[in-house]
Short mmCIF file of C-alpha atoms and ligand atoms in Angstrom, two decimals:
data_model
loop_
_atom_site.label_atom_id
_atom_site.label_comp_id
_atom_site.label_asym_id
_atom_site.label_seq_id
_atom_site.Cartn_x
_atom_site.Cartn_y
_atom_site.Cartn_z
CA MET C 4 -149.92 -147.10 -26.15
CA ILE C 5 -147.62 -145.27 -28.53
CA GLY C 6 -145.01 -145.36 -25.80
CA VAL C 7 -145.27 -149.13 -25.55
CA LEU C 8 -145.13 -149.55 -29.30
CA LEU C 9 -142.19 -147.23 -29.54
CA LEU C 10 -140.41 -149.17 -26.85
CA LEU C 11 -141.19 -152.42 -28.59
CA PHE C 12 -139.57 -151.25 -31.79
CA LEU C 13 -136.99 -148.95 -30.32
CA LEU C 14 -135.56 -151.45 -27.87
CA PRO C 15 -134.49 -154.09 -30.38
CA PHE C 16 -133.16 -151.32 -32.57
CA LEU C 17 -131.10 -149.82 -29.75
CA LEU C 18 -129.91 -153.27 -28.80
CA TYR C 19 -128.84 -153.81 -32.37
CA ILE C 20 -126.90 -150.55 -32.39
CA ALA C 21 -125.32 -151.23 -29.02
CA ALA C 22 -124.51 -154.88 -29.70
CA PRO C 23 -120.85 -154.42 -30.62
CA GLN C 24 -120.26 -152.42 -27.42
CA ILE C 25 -122.13 -154.96 -25.28
CA ARG C 26 -120.18 -157.78 -26.87
CA LYS C 27 -116.94 -155.98 -26.17
CA MET C 28 -117.87 -155.44 -22.53
CA LEU C 29 -118.75 -159.09 -22.05
CA SER C 30 -115.68 -160.39 -23.79
CA SER C 31 -112.75 -158.98 -21.94
CA GLY C 32 -109.43 -160.44 -22.89
CA VAL C 33 -107.50 -159.17 -25.86
CA CYS C 34 -104.10 -160.39 -26.94
CA THR C 35 -102.03 -157.21 -26.79
CA SER C 36 -98.69 -158.82 -27.62
CA THR C 37 -96.89 -157.10 -30.46
CA VAL C 38 -94.64 -160.08 -31.20
CA GLN C 39 -93.99 -160.54 -34.92
CA LEU C 40 -93.37 -163.97 -36.43
CA PRO C 41 -91.13 -163.75 -39.49
CA GLY C 42 -89.40 -167.09 -40.07
CA LYS C 43 -91.72 -168.87 -37.62
CA VAL C 44 -93.84 -171.86 -38.57
CA ALA C 45 -97.32 -172.53 -37.15
CA VAL C 46 -99.89 -175.29 -37.55
CA VAL C 47 -103.55 -174.64 -36.72
CA THR C 48 -106.01 -177.56 -36.80
CA GLY C 49 -109.58 -176.87 -37.89
CA ALA C 50 -108.50 -173.58 -39.42
CA ASN C 51 -111.13 -173.40 -42.15
CA THR C 52 -113.76 -171.73 -39.97
CA GLY C 53 -114.59 -170.25 -36.56
CA ILE C 54 -111.92 -169.66 -33.95
CA GLY C 55 -109.24 -171.57 -35.87
CA LYS C 56 -109.62 -169.41 -38.96
CA GLU C 57 -109.25 -166.18 -36.98
CA THR C 58 -106.25 -167.59 -35.10
CA ALA C 59 -104.55 -168.57 -38.36
CA LYS C 60 -105.30 -165.17 -39.87
CA GLU C 61 -103.62 -163.31 -37.02
CA LEU C 62 -100.55 -165.58 -37.09
CA ALA C 63 -100.29 -164.95 -40.83
CA GLN C 64 -100.72 -161.21 -40.25
CA ARG C 65 -97.65 -161.36 -38.02
CA GLY C 66 -95.58 -162.98 -40.75
CA ALA C 67 -95.53 -166.67 -39.81
CA ARG C 68 -95.77 -169.47 -42.33
CA VAL C 69 -99.11 -170.95 -41.36
CA TYR C 70 -100.38 -174.43 -42.14
CA LEU C 71 -104.15 -174.79 -42.14
CA ALA C 72 -104.70 -178.42 -41.18
CA CYS C 73 -108.20 -179.18 -42.44
CA ARG C 74 -110.27 -182.25 -43.17
CA ASP C 75 -111.88 -180.51 -46.12
CA VAL C 76 -109.04 -179.26 -48.32
CA GLN C 77 -111.36 -177.35 -50.65
CA LYS C 78 -112.86 -175.32 -47.80
CA GLY C 79 -109.32 -174.80 -46.54
CA GLU C 80 -108.05 -173.49 -49.86
CA LEU C 81 -110.80 -170.86 -50.03
CA VAL C 82 -109.87 -169.63 -46.56
CA ALA C 83 -106.14 -169.70 -47.35
CA ARG C 84 -106.79 -167.50 -50.37
CA GLU C 85 -108.87 -165.12 -48.24
CA ILE C 86 -106.13 -164.88 -45.58
CA GLN C 87 -103.43 -164.35 -48.22
CA ILE C 88 -105.38 -161.46 -49.70
CA MET C 89 -106.21 -159.89 -46.33
CA THR C 90 -102.72 -160.16 -44.86
CA GLY C 91 -100.52 -160.01 -47.94
CA ASN C 92 -98.75 -163.10 -46.58
CA GLN C 93 -98.50 -165.77 -49.29
CA GLN C 94 -97.14 -168.36 -46.85
CA VAL C 95 -100.55 -169.74 -45.92
CA LEU C 96 -100.70 -173.42 -46.84
CA VAL C 97 -103.44 -176.02 -46.65
CA ARG C 98 -102.77 -179.64 -45.77
CA LYS C 99 -105.25 -182.47 -45.36
CA LEU C 100 -105.81 -183.58 -41.77
CA ASP C 101 -108.77 -185.67 -40.65
CA LEU C 102 -108.48 -186.12 -36.90
CA ALA C 103 -111.10 -188.87 -37.04
CA ASP C 104 -108.64 -191.14 -38.85
CA THR C 105 -105.20 -191.99 -37.49
CA LYS C 106 -104.01 -192.84 -41.02
CA SER C 107 -104.75 -189.28 -42.08
CA ILE C 108 -102.99 -187.91 -38.99
CA ARG C 109 -99.90 -189.99 -39.69
CA ALA C 110 -99.93 -188.95 -43.35
CA PHE C 111 -100.20 -185.28 -42.37
CA ALA C 112 -97.31 -185.56 -39.91
CA LYS C 113 -95.14 -187.46 -42.39
CA GLY C 114 -95.71 -184.82 -45.07
CA PHE C 115 -95.12 -181.96 -42.67
CA LEU C 116 -91.93 -183.41 -41.21
CA ALA C 117 -90.61 -183.98 -44.73
CA GLU C 118 -91.25 -180.43 -45.92
CA GLU C 119 -90.57 -178.30 -42.84
CA LYS C 120 -87.45 -177.87 -40.75
CA HIS C 121 -89.26 -176.20 -37.85
CA LEU C 122 -92.49 -176.01 -35.90
CA HIS C 123 -92.78 -173.18 -33.41
CA ILE C 124 -96.50 -173.00 -32.73
CA LEU C 125 -99.00 -175.87 -32.73
CA ILE C 126 -102.62 -174.91 -32.08
CA ASN C 127 -104.81 -177.95 -31.39
CA ASN C 128 -108.04 -176.13 -32.13
CA ALA C 129 -110.31 -178.44 -34.15
CA GLY C 130 -113.25 -179.88 -32.28
CA VAL C 131 -116.67 -181.43 -32.56
CA MET C 132 -119.54 -180.90 -30.15
CA MET C 133 -122.72 -182.86 -29.46
CA CYS C 134 -122.66 -185.04 -32.53
CA PRO C 135 -124.85 -188.13 -32.52
CA TYR C 136 -123.11 -191.32 -31.41
CA SER C 137 -120.59 -192.19 -34.06
CA LYS C 138 -117.12 -193.58 -34.35
CA THR C 139 -113.87 -192.57 -35.97
CA ALA C 140 -112.14 -194.71 -38.60
CA ASP C 141 -110.29 -196.41 -35.74
CA GLY C 142 -113.42 -197.13 -33.71
CA PHE C 143 -113.06 -194.35 -31.13
CA GLU C 144 -116.14 -192.44 -29.99
CA MET C 145 -116.17 -189.23 -32.09
CA HIS C 146 -115.65 -186.62 -29.30
CA ILE C 147 -112.87 -188.38 -27.47
CA GLY C 148 -111.48 -189.56 -30.81
CA VAL C 149 -111.25 -186.18 -32.56
CA ASN C 150 -110.95 -183.72 -29.68
CA HIS C 151 -108.54 -185.72 -27.59
CA LEU C 152 -106.98 -188.84 -29.18
CA GLY C 153 -106.55 -187.26 -32.61
CA HIS C 154 -104.68 -184.28 -31.20
CA PHE C 155 -102.78 -186.52 -28.84
CA LEU C 156 -101.38 -188.52 -31.75
CA LEU C 157 -100.72 -185.40 -33.80
CA THR C 158 -98.81 -183.74 -30.96
CA HIS C 159 -96.86 -186.93 -30.32
CA LEU C 160 -95.80 -187.18 -33.97
CA LEU C 161 -94.72 -183.52 -34.10
CA LEU C 162 -93.02 -183.42 -30.71
CA GLU C 163 -89.42 -183.94 -31.86
CA LYS C 164 -89.84 -181.11 -34.36
CA LEU C 165 -91.24 -178.87 -31.62
CA LYS C 166 -88.29 -179.72 -29.38
CA GLU C 167 -85.79 -178.99 -32.14
CA SER C 168 -87.50 -175.64 -32.72
CA ALA C 169 -87.57 -174.58 -29.05
CA PRO C 170 -88.67 -172.21 -27.71
CA SER C 171 -91.94 -173.51 -29.09
CA ARG C 172 -95.50 -173.80 -27.84
CA VAL C 173 -98.51 -176.10 -27.95
CA VAL C 174 -101.91 -174.51 -27.35
CA ASN C 175 -104.86 -176.79 -26.67
CA VAL C 176 -108.30 -175.35 -27.15
CA SER C 177 -110.43 -176.83 -24.39
CA SER C 178 -113.60 -175.44 -22.83
CA LEU C 179 -115.35 -174.28 -19.70
CA ALA C 180 -117.50 -177.35 -20.36
CA HIS C 181 -114.70 -179.47 -18.93
CA HIS C 182 -116.19 -178.74 -15.48
CA LEU C 183 -118.95 -181.24 -16.27
CA GLY C 184 -116.49 -183.79 -17.66
CA ARG C 185 -115.31 -187.04 -16.09
CA ILE C 186 -112.90 -189.61 -17.44
CA HIS C 187 -114.80 -192.93 -17.29
CA PHE C 188 -112.02 -195.37 -18.05
CA HIS C 189 -114.51 -198.27 -18.21
CA ASN C 190 -116.57 -196.42 -20.83
CA LEU C 191 -114.08 -194.27 -22.72
CA GLN C 192 -115.72 -195.03 -26.08
CA GLY C 193 -119.26 -194.39 -24.79
CA GLU C 194 -120.38 -197.93 -25.50
CA LYS C 195 -122.02 -198.56 -22.13
CA PHE C 196 -123.78 -195.19 -21.99
CA TYR C 197 -123.64 -192.10 -24.14
CA HIS C 198 -124.80 -188.52 -23.84
CA ALA C 199 -123.73 -186.22 -26.66
CA GLY C 200 -123.36 -183.17 -24.39
CA LEU C 201 -121.42 -184.99 -21.71
CA ALA C 202 -119.22 -186.72 -24.28
CA TYR C 203 -118.08 -183.24 -25.34
CA CYS C 204 -117.37 -182.28 -21.72
CA HIS C 205 -115.34 -185.46 -21.13
CA SER C 206 -113.21 -184.84 -24.20
CA LYS C 207 -112.55 -181.25 -23.14
CA LEU C 208 -111.49 -182.44 -19.68
CA ALA C 209 -109.11 -184.83 -21.43
CA ASN C 210 -107.59 -181.84 -23.27
CA ILE C 211 -106.69 -180.17 -19.97
CA LEU C 212 -105.37 -183.32 -18.32
CA PHE C 213 -103.17 -183.87 -21.33
CA THR C 214 -101.87 -180.36 -21.41
CA GLN C 215 -100.77 -180.71 -17.80
CA GLU C 216 -99.21 -184.13 -18.24
CA LEU C 217 -97.44 -182.91 -21.38
CA ALA C 218 -96.17 -179.86 -19.51
CA ARG C 219 -94.73 -182.13 -16.81
CA ARG C 220 -93.07 -184.36 -19.38
CA LEU C 221 -91.65 -181.49 -21.41
CA LYS C 222 -90.16 -179.59 -18.49
CA GLY C 223 -86.77 -178.23 -19.52
CA SER C 224 -87.24 -179.03 -23.20
CA GLY C 225 -88.11 -175.47 -24.23
CA VAL C 226 -91.56 -176.63 -25.41
CA THR C 227 -94.35 -175.20 -23.28
CA THR C 228 -98.05 -175.97 -23.42
CA TYR C 229 -101.24 -174.18 -22.47
CA SER C 230 -104.94 -175.01 -22.52
CA VAL C 231 -107.59 -172.46 -23.32
CA HIS C 232 -111.28 -171.72 -22.88
CA PRO C 233 -112.02 -169.40 -25.80
CA GLY C 234 -115.28 -168.07 -24.32
CA THR C 235 -118.76 -168.59 -25.68
CA VAL C 236 -118.25 -168.00 -29.36
CA ASN C 237 -120.59 -167.59 -32.30
CA SER C 238 -119.06 -170.29 -34.51
CA GLU C 239 -120.24 -173.40 -36.30
CA LEU C 240 -119.55 -175.55 -33.24
CA VAL C 241 -123.25 -175.84 -32.38
CA ARG C 242 -124.09 -177.27 -35.81
CA HIS C 243 -125.10 -180.70 -34.41
CA SER C 244 -127.70 -179.49 -31.91
CA TYR C 245 -130.95 -177.65 -32.73
CA LEU C 246 -131.31 -176.55 -29.13
CA MET C 247 -127.78 -175.15 -28.91
CA ARG C 248 -128.18 -173.46 -32.29
CA TRP C 249 -131.32 -171.79 -31.06
CA ILE C 250 -129.72 -170.68 -27.79
CA TRP C 251 -126.66 -169.36 -29.65
CA TRP C 252 -128.94 -167.50 -32.05
CA LEU C 253 -130.96 -166.02 -29.20
CA PHE C 254 -127.85 -164.70 -27.49
CA SER C 255 -125.91 -163.97 -30.65
CA PHE C 256 -125.80 -160.25 -29.78
CA PHE C 257 -123.82 -160.97 -26.65
CA ILE C 258 -121.55 -163.88 -27.36
CA LYS C 259 -118.09 -163.47 -28.77
CA THR C 260 -117.27 -163.28 -32.43
CA SER C 261 -114.75 -165.83 -33.64
CA GLN C 262 -112.17 -163.08 -33.78
CA GLN C 263 -112.72 -162.35 -30.08
CA GLY C 264 -112.75 -166.08 -29.41
CA ALA C 265 -109.28 -166.41 -30.92
CA GLN C 266 -107.71 -163.91 -28.49
CA THR C 267 -106.84 -166.33 -25.71
CA SER C 268 -105.29 -168.88 -28.11
CA LEU C 269 -103.22 -166.05 -29.56
CA TYR C 270 -102.32 -164.77 -26.11
CA CYS C 271 -100.93 -168.20 -25.19
CA ALA C 272 -99.11 -168.61 -28.48
CA LEU C 273 -97.51 -165.16 -28.52
CA THR C 274 -97.12 -163.52 -25.12
CA GLU C 275 -93.48 -163.11 -24.16
CA GLY C 276 -92.43 -164.65 -20.86
CA LEU C 277 -95.50 -166.84 -20.53
CA GLU C 278 -93.25 -169.91 -20.11
CA VAL C 279 -93.40 -169.56 -16.31
CA LEU C 280 -97.10 -170.46 -16.56
CA ASN C 281 -96.39 -173.66 -18.51
CA GLY C 282 -99.26 -176.16 -18.27
CA ASN C 283 -101.84 -173.63 -17.07
CA HIS C 284 -105.38 -173.12 -18.28
CA PHE C 285 -106.41 -169.70 -19.64
CA SER C 286 -109.66 -167.85 -20.27
CA ASP C 287 -110.07 -164.21 -21.39
CA CYS C 288 -106.27 -163.98 -21.54
CA HIS C 289 -105.91 -164.79 -17.83
CA VAL C 290 -105.04 -167.93 -15.90
CA ALA C 291 -108.33 -169.66 -15.14
CA TRP C 292 -109.47 -172.14 -12.56
CA VAL C 293 -110.00 -175.75 -13.65
CA SER C 294 -112.11 -178.44 -12.02
CA ALA C 295 -110.71 -180.78 -9.35
CA GLN C 296 -110.86 -183.59 -11.91
CA ALA C 297 -108.69 -181.57 -14.24
CA ARG C 298 -106.02 -181.20 -11.52
CA ASN C 299 -105.86 -184.91 -10.72
CA GLU C 300 -102.39 -186.10 -11.70
CA THR C 301 -103.28 -189.76 -11.24
CA VAL C 302 -106.10 -189.49 -13.76
CA ALA C 303 -103.87 -187.48 -16.12
CA ARG C 304 -101.17 -190.11 -16.02
CA ARG C 305 -103.58 -192.99 -16.50
CA LEU C 306 -105.32 -191.24 -19.40
CA TRP C 307 -101.93 -190.68 -20.98
CA ASP C 308 -101.07 -194.38 -20.76
CA VAL C 309 -104.50 -195.51 -21.97
CA SER C 310 -104.25 -193.10 -24.91
CA CYS C 311 -100.82 -194.42 -25.86
CA ASP C 312 -102.24 -197.91 -25.69
CA LEU C 313 -105.22 -197.09 -27.92
CA LEU C 314 -102.99 -195.37 -30.48
CA GLY C 315 -100.22 -197.94 -30.51
CA ILE C 316 -97.65 -195.52 -29.10
CA PRO C 317 -95.03 -197.12 -26.82
CA VAL C 318 -95.75 -196.13 -23.19
CA ASP C 319 -92.74 -194.68 -21.40
N1 NAP G 413 -117.71 -171.91 -29.84
C1 NAP G 413 -117.65 -171.96 -28.52
O1 NAP G 413 -118.46 -171.37 -27.83
C2 NAP G 413 -116.57 -172.78 -27.86
C3 NAP G 413 -116.55 -172.82 -26.46
C4 NAP G 413 -115.58 -173.55 -25.83
C5 NAP G 413 -114.63 -174.23 -26.58
N2 NAP G 413 -114.65 -174.20 -27.93
C6 NAP G 413 -113.62 -174.95 -28.67
O2 NAP G 413 -113.05 -174.17 -29.68
C7 NAP G 413 -112.52 -174.99 -30.70
C8 NAP G 413 -112.88 -174.42 -32.06
O3 NAP G 413 -114.27 -174.49 -32.23
P1 NAP G 413 -115.15 -173.42 -33.02
O4 NAP G 413 -116.04 -172.82 -32.02
O5 NAP G 413 -114.33 -172.57 -33.86
O6 NAP G 413 -116.06 -174.45 -33.88
P2 NAP G 413 -116.27 -174.66 -35.45
O7 NAP G 413 -116.59 -173.36 -36.09
O8 NAP G 413 -117.26 -175.77 -35.56
O9 NAP G 413 -114.85 -175.15 -35.95
C9 NAP G 413 -114.39 -176.44 -35.66
C10 NAP G 413 -113.29 -176.82 -36.61
O10 NAP G 413 -112.88 -178.16 -36.33
C11 NAP G 413 -112.83 -178.86 -37.55
N3 NAP G 413 -113.00 -180.31 -37.39
C12 NAP G 413 -114.06 -180.98 -36.90
N4 NAP G 413 -113.86 -182.30 -36.98
C13 NAP G 413 -112.63 -182.48 -37.53
C14 NAP G 413 -111.86 -183.61 -37.91
N5 NAP G 413 -112.32 -184.86 -37.75
N6 NAP G 413 -110.64 -183.41 -38.46
C15 NAP G 413 -110.17 -182.18 -38.66
N7 NAP G 413 -110.85 -181.07 -38.34
C16 NAP G 413 -112.08 -181.21 -37.79
C17 NAP G 413 -113.94 -178.27 -38.38
O11 NAP G 413 -113.78 -178.60 -39.74
P3 NAP G 413 -115.09 -178.66 -40.75
O12 NAP G 413 -115.49 -177.26 -41.01
O13 NAP G 413 -114.57 -179.38 -41.97
O14 NAP G 413 -116.13 -179.45 -40.03
C18 NAP G 413 -113.74 -176.79 -38.07
O15 NAP G 413 -112.69 -176.29 -38.85
C19 NAP G 413 -113.08 -176.39 -30.44
O16 NAP G 413 -112.05 -177.21 -29.90
C20 NAP G 413 -114.15 -176.15 -29.41
O17 NAP G 413 -114.32 -177.27 -28.55
C21 NAP G 413 -115.60 -173.46 -28.58
C1 NAG G 414 -103.96 -181.24 -25.92
O1 NAG G 414 -102.62 -181.52 -25.63
C2 NAG G 414 -102.22 -182.87 -25.66
C3 NAG G 414 -100.75 -182.92 -25.52
O2 NAG G 414 -100.15 -182.12 -26.45
C4 NAG G 414 -102.70 -183.50 -26.89
O3 NAG G 414 -102.20 -184.79 -27.02
C5 NAG G 414 -104.19 -183.42 -26.75
O4 NAG G 414 -104.87 -184.29 -27.56
C6 NAG G 414 -104.50 -182.00 -27.06
N1 NAG G 414 -105.91 -181.80 -27.30
C7 NAG G 414 -106.47 -180.72 -27.86
C8 NAG G 414 -107.68 -180.84 -28.65
O5 NAG G 414 -106.05 -179.63 -27.73
C1 NAG G 415 -107.95 -188.64 -8.39
O1 NAG G 415 -108.93 -189.45 -8.95
C2 NAG G 415 -108.97 -190.75 -8.41
C3 NAG G 415 -109.91 -191.57 -9.26
O2 NAG G 415 -111.08 -190.86 -9.58
C4 NAG G 415 -109.38 -190.66 -6.95
O3 NAG G 415 -109.43 -191.95 -6.37
C5 NAG G 415 -108.35 -189.81 -6.22
O4 NAG G 415 -108.76 -189.62 -4.88
C6 NAG G 415 -108.19 -188.46 -6.92
N1 NAG G 415 -107.10 -187.75 -6.30
C7 NAG G 415 -107.16 -186.49 -5.93
C8 NAG G 415 -105.90 -185.90 -5.40
O5 NAG G 415 -108.18 -185.84 -6.01
#
């Protein structure tokens, strides 16, 4: 009896003590690059919390001028202050970017292009997951609109600057969830049917298809691009789903911290010589397998054209 009781209390306690070690074991993949970034310029979208915040912090730690592109400037400013204090790098700047509104994206790009000569690292990190059916200012379904189309437009607007700053890199934060994704061209905006979980998967598949198509188009330009699965990370991403929040809470001992979740983004942004793996997908700081859908060049090309069409970008 006492044994059972002891076990009942001791076990959670031991688990609690061992949690950091367990988490470490389950989250292999650390960016070991020692590259420093003085004079380099980086933009991180969704940098006010979660994986984006930790990514921005590390880039600042290495001396880059880092732009936190956030939809909530106030939240962004608090984080910028925190990063400045922690890293001693004052070059951490907040700019307004709402990826659910193409006007905001264009305004951000215009401002950035006017004030900066270079862009060496673009991290398309912001994302929404499992939000109830809703639309962006331009009438796009929220997941495809923010996670894919918003970043598509942003990358397009910053591309010349990236080319001028070569060697430069674009990192797209996708997800393992892309395996369940499909691109339904007849229902891209989820109007015929909608499932919040699947909508997330579709948008994350779109991220990978775009990374590959972009890599093909940018060959020889000195701009390389990578997509990333950060791992299962204890961030605010699950905020829209009670069930997911509960599952995340239940497993919170074992899933990655945001700092661990940032490692693969950092690996792709920093590792020297990674250019030979242009267009690849990474997880735990290694090349990772993507679904057959995600390797389909026909779908990638068509999605590219459709996206240009939706955003009023001339198709080439
Ligand atoms: N967590 C995981 O387990 C996991 C797994 C696979 C992939 N990912 C991917 O990792 C990336 C980062 O997610 P996270 O886990 O760090 O989640 P998070 O803590 O929820 O952070 C998401 C960030 O995106 C921003 N954002 C959302 N909508 C936006 C919009 N319309 N315009 C501009 N910014 C917007 C959020 O800003 P606000 O704070 O203002 O809302 C926040 O800064 C996402 O692309 C996600 O799909 C995460
Ligand atoms: C990924 O990369 C493409 C091309 O740069 C971009 O247009 C797309 O929207 C990006 N998505 C995200 C969220 O990373
Ligand atoms: C790519 O996808 C299209 C449409 O879903 C399909 O018809 C085609 O067979 C696929 N191609 C490959 C190589 O898988």
